[in-house]
GROMACS .gro file of C-alpha atoms in nm:
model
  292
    1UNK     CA    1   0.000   0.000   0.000
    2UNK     CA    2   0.270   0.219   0.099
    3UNK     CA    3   0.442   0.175  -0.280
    4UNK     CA    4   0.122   0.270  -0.437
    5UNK     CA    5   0.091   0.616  -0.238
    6UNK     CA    6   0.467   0.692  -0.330
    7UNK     CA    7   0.363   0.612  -0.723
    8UNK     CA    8   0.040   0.876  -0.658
    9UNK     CA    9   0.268   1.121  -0.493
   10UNK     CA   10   0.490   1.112  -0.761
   11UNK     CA   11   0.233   1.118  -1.047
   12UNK     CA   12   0.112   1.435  -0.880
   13UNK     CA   13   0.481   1.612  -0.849
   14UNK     CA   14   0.500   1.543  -1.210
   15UNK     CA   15   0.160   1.695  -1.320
   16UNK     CA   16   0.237   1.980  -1.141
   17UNK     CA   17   0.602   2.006  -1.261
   18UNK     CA   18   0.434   1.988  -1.604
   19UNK     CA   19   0.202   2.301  -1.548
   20UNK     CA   20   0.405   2.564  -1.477
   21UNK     CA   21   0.600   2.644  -1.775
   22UNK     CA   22   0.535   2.938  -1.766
   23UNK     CA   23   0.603   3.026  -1.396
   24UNK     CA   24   0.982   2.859  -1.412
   25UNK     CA   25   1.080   3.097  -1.735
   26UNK     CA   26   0.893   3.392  -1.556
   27UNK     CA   27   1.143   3.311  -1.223
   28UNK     CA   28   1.449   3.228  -1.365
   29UNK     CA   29   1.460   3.503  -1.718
   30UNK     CA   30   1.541   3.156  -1.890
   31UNK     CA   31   1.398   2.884  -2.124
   32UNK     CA   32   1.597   2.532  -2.284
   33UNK     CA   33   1.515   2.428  -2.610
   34UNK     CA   34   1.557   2.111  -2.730
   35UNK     CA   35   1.749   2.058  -3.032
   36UNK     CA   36   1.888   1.785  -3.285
   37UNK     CA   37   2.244   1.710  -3.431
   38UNK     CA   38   2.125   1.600  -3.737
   39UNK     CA   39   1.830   1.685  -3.834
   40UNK     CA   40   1.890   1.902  -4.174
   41UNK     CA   41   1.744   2.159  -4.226
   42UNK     CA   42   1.531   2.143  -3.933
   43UNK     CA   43   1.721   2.141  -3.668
   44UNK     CA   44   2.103   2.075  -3.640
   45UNK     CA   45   2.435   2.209  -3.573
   46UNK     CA   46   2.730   2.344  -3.709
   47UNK     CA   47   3.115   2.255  -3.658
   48UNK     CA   48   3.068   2.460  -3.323
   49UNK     CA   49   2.787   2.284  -3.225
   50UNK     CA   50   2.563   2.617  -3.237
   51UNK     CA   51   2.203   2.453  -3.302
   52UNK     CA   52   2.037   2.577  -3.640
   53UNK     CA   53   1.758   2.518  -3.859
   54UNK     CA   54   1.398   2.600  -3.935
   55UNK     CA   55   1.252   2.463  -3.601
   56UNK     CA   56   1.466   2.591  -3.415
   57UNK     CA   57   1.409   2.929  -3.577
   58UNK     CA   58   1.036   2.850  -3.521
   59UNK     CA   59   1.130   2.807  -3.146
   60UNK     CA   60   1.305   3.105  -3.123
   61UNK     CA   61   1.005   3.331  -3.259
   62UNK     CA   62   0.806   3.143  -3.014
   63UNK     CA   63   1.064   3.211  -2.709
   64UNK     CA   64   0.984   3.590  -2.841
   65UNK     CA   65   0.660   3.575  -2.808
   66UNK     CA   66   0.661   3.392  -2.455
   67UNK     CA   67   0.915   3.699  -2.354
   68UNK     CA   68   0.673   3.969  -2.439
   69UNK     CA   69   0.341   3.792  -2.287
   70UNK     CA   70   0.526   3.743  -1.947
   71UNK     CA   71   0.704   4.148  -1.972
   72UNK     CA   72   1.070   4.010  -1.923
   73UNK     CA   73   1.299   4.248  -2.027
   74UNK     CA   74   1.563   3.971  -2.079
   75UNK     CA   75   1.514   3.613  -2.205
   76UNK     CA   76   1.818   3.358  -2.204
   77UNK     CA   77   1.797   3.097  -2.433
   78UNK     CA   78   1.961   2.758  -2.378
   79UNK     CA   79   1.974   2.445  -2.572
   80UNK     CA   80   1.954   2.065  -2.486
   81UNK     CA   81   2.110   1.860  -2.741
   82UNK     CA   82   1.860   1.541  -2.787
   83UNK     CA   83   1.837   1.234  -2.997
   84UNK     CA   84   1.516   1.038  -3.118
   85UNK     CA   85   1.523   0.839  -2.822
   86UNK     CA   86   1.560   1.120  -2.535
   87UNK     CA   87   1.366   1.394  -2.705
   88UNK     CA   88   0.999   1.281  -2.548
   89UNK     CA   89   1.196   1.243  -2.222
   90UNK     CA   90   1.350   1.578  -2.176
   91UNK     CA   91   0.993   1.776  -2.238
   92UNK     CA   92   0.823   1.509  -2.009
   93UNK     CA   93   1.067   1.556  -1.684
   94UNK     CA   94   1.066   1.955  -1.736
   95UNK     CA   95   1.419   1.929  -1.917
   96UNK     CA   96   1.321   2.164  -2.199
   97UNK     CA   97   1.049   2.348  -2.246
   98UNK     CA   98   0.987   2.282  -2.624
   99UNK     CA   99   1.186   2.001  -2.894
  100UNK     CA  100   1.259   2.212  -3.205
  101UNK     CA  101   1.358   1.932  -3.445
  102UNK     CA  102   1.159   1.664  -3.652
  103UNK     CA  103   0.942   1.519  -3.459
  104UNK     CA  104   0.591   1.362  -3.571
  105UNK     CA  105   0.313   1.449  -3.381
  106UNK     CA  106   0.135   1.103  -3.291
  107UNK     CA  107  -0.143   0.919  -3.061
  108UNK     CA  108   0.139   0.729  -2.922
  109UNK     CA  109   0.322   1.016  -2.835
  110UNK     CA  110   0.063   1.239  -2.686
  111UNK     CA  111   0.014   1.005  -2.424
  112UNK     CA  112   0.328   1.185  -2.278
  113UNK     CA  113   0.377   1.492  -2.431
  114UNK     CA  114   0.194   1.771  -2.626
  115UNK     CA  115   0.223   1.933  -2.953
  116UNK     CA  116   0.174   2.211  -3.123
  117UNK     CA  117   0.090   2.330  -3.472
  118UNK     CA  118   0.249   2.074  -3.777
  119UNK     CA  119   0.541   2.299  -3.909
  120UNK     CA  120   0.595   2.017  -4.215
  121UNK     CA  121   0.430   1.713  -4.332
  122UNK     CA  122   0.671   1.452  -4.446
  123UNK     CA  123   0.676   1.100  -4.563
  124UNK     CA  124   0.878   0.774  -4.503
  125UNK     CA  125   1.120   0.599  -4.803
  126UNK     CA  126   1.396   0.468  -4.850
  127UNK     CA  127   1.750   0.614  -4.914
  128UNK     CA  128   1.998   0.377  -5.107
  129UNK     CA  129   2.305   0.401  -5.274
  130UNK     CA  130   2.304   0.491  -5.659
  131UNK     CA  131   2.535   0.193  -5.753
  132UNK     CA  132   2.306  -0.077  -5.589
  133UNK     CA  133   2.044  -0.093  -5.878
  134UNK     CA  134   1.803  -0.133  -5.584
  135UNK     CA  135   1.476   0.085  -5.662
  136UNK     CA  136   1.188  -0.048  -5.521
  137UNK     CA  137   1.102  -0.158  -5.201
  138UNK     CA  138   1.047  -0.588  -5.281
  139UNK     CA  139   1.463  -0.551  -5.428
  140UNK     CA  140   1.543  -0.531  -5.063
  141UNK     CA  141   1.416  -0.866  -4.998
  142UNK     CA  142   1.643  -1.011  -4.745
  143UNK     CA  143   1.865  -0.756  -4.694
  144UNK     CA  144   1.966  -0.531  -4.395
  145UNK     CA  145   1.796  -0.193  -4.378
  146UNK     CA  146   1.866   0.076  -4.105
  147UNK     CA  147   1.650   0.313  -3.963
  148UNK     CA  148   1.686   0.550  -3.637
  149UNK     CA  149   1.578   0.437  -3.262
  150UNK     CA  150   1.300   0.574  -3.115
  151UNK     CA  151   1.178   0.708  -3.467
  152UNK     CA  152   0.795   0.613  -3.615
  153UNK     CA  153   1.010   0.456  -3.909
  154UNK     CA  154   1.117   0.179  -3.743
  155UNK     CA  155   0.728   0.069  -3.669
  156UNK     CA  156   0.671   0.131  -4.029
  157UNK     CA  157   0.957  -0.056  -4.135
  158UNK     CA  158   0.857  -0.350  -3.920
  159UNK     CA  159   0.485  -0.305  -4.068
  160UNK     CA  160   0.595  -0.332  -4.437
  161UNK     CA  161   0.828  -0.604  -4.382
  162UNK     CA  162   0.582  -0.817  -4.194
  163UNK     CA  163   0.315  -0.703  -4.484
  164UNK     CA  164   0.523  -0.846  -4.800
  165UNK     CA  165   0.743  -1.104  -4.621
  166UNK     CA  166   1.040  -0.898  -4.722
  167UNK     CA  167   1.305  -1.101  -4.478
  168UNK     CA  168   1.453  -0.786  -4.383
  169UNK     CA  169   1.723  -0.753  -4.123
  170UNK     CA  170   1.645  -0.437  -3.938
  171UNK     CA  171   1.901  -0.237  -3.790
  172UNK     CA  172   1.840   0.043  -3.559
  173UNK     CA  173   2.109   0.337  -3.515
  174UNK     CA  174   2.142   0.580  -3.212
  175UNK     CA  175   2.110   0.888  -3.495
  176UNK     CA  176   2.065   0.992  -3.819
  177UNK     CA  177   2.399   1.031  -3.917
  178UNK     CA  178   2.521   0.695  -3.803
  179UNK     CA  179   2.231   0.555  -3.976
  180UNK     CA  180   2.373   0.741  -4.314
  181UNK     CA  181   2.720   0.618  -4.278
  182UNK     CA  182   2.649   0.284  -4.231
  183UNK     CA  183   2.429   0.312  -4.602
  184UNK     CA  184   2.761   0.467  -4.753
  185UNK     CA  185   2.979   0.206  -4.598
  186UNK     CA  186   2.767  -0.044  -4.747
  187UNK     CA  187   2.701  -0.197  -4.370
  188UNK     CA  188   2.325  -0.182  -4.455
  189UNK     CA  189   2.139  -0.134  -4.853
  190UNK     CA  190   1.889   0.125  -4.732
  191UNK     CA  191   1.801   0.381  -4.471
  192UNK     CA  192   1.441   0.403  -4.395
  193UNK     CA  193   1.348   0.758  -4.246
  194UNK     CA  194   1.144   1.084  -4.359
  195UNK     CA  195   1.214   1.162  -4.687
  196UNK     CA  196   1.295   1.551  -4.684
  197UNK     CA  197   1.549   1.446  -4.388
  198UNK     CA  198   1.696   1.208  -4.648
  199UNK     CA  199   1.730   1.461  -4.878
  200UNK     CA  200   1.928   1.663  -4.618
  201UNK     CA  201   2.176   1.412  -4.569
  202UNK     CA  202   2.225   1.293  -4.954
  203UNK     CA  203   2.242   1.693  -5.049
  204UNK     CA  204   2.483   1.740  -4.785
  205UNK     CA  205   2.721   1.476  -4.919
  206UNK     CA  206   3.026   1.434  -5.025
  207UNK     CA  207   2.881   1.308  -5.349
  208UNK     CA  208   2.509   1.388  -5.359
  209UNK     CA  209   2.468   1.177  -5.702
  210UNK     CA  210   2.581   0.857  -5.514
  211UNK     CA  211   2.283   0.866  -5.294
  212UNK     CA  212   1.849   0.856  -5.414
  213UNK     CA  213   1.527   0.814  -5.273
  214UNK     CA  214   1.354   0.502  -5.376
  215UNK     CA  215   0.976   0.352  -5.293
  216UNK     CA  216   0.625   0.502  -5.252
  217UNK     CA  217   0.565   0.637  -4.899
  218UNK     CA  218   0.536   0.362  -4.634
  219UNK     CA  219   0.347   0.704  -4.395
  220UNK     CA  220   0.272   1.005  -4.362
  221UNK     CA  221   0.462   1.243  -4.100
  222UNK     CA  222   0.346   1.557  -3.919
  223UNK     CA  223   0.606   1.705  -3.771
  224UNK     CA  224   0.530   1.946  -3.487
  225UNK     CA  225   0.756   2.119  -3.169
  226UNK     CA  226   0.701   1.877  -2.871
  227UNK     CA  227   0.527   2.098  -2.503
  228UNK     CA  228   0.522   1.946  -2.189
  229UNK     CA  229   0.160   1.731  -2.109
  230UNK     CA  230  -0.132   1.963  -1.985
  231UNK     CA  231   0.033   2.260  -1.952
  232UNK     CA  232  -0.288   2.480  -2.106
  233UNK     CA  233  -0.169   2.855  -2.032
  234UNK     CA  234   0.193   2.746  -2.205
  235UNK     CA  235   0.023   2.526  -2.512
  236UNK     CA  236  -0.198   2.821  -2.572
  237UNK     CA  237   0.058   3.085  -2.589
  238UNK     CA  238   0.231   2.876  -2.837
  239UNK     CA  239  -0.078   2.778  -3.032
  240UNK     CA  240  -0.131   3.147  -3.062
  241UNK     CA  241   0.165   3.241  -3.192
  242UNK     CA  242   0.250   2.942  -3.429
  243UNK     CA  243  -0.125   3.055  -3.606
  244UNK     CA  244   0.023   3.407  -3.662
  245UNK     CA  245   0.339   3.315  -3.777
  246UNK     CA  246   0.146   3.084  -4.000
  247UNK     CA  247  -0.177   3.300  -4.128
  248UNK     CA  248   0.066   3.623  -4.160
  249UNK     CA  249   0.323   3.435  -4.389
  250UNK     CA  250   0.592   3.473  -4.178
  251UNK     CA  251   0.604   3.075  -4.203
  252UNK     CA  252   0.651   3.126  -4.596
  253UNK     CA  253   1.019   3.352  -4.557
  254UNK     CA  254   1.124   3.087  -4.343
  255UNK     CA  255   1.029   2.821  -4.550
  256UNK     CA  256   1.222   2.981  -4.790
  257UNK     CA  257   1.549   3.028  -4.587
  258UNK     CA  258   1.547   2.650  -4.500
  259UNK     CA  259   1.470   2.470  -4.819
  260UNK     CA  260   1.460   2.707  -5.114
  261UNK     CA  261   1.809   2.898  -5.054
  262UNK     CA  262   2.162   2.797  -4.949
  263UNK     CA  263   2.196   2.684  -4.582
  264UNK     CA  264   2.444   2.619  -4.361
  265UNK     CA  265   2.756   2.445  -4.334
  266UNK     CA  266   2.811   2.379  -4.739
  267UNK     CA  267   2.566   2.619  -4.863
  268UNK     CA  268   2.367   2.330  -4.992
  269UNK     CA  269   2.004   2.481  -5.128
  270UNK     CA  270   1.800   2.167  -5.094
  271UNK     CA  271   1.567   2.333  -5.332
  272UNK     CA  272   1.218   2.155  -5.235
  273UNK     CA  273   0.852   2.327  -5.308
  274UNK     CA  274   0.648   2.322  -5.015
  275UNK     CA  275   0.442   1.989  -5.051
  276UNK     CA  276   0.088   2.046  -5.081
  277UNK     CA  277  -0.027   1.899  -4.764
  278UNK     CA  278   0.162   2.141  -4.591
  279UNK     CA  279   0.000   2.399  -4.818
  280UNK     CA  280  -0.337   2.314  -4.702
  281UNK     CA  281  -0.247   2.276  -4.334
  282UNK     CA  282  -0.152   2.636  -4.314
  283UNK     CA  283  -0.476   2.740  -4.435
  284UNK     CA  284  -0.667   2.625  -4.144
  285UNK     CA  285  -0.396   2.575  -3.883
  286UNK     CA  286  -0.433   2.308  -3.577
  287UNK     CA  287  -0.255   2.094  -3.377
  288UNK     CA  288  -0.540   1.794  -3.490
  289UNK     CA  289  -0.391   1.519  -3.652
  290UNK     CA  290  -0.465   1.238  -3.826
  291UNK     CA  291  -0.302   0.888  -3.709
  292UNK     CA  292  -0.176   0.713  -4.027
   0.00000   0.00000   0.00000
């Protein structure tokens, strides 16, 4: 009996922890995002580590807007470098306040964690290497495909090899670059992950022709910045303020910046349209979801 209080007690110091964003960047003048390495261009660093990207640019219009509701006259912002597998975590226990990466918003996942408005809508495939002459899914029948931990790919990879019987041998990798290397040192024939990620890391390399995107999509991913559970006053400040970045174009220019011009470290311009679902997202903008 005594175990079971401690569990309630400890359920309730972590509700409360969770609802009073807010209150702990109104004490201390300071907020921690949560940021990827890897993530291009959404949210990743360069050869001094400084975080960059379009979600964390996103983040940092939203730490703006969370300075001027609560009439600081200083913010300080501070990062928390994250992988797939800790990202959840860190929001949950009060570690950051918000994950700026690439991070799709899911039934799953709300069971620990909130989100807020999609800022893209991706898709899964399958990066191989050019020389393979592998380019469809049912040519990877039997062989070893990698994908990132604590990622929604991995469930979809599972899904489609269980579906067609492909004999895969699935591989996960602590991050996305680890999962890339091991496709260009030919330790696995395909990485399985969201495909304008992919197309960060192939445009990014060394030799961009020695890398494509094969297969139709295996899901669809709506990527959203991660809040801490049933926190309403901090979910609807953020709500608030991703609509008007989103209804008064500001979301367009940064769109731009990201994946329509040259970005940081090689000056890479990934040079991808915005897809249409995102298109149609921003015309009515909400953090509802559909579960695919």
């Amino acid at each position: 009996m005594k175990s079971t209080s401690l569990l309630f007690c400890a359920c309730l110091t972590a509700l409360s922890a969770s609802a009073d964003t807010l209150d702990t960047i109104r004490s201390s003048g300071e907020i921690t995002l949560a940021h990827r390495n890897a993530s291009i261009p959404f949210s990743y660093v360069d050869a001094d580590g400084r975080p960059m990207g379009y979600a964390v640019d996103l983040c940092l219009k939203l730490a703006d807007a969370i300075k001027r509701e609560l009439k600081l006259p200083k913010l300080t912002v501070k990062y928390l470098l994250v992988t797939p597998d800790t990202r959840m975590k860190a929001v949950a226990e009060g570690q950051a306040s918000m994950e700026c990466g690439s991070t799709t918003n899911n039934a799953e996942r709300r069971k620990l964690v909130d989100f807020t408005i999609p800022h893209y809508i991706s898709s899964s495939r399958f990066l191989v290497r050019t020389d393979s002459q592998i380019r469809s899914i049912e040519q990877l029948n039997g062989h070893t495909v990698v994908s990132t931990k604590g990622t929604t790919n991995i469930k979809s990879l599972g899904r489609v090899n269980n579906d067609k019987l492909l004999g895969l041998k699935i591989v996960e990798a602590a991050d996305h670059a680890q999962a890339f290397s091991m496709v260009v040192a030919g330790q696995a024939s395909a990485f399985a992950m969201d495909d304008v990620l992919l197309s960060g890391l192939r445009a990014t390399a060394p030799k961009p022709e020695d890398f494509m995107l094969i297969g139709k999509a295996l899901s669809i991913e709506p990527y959203a910045i991660i809040l801490p559970k049933d926190d309403a006053p901090f979910k609807k400040l953020v709500d608030q303020e991703m609509r008007r970045i989103i209804l008064s174009g500001e979301i367009n220019a940064l769109y731009a910046k990201w994946f329509q011009h040259p970005i940081p470290p090689k000056n890479v311009n990934l040079d991808l349209p915005m897809p249409y679902m995102l298109k149609d997202s921003f015309k009515y903008p909400s953090d509802k979801v559909g579960d695919l």
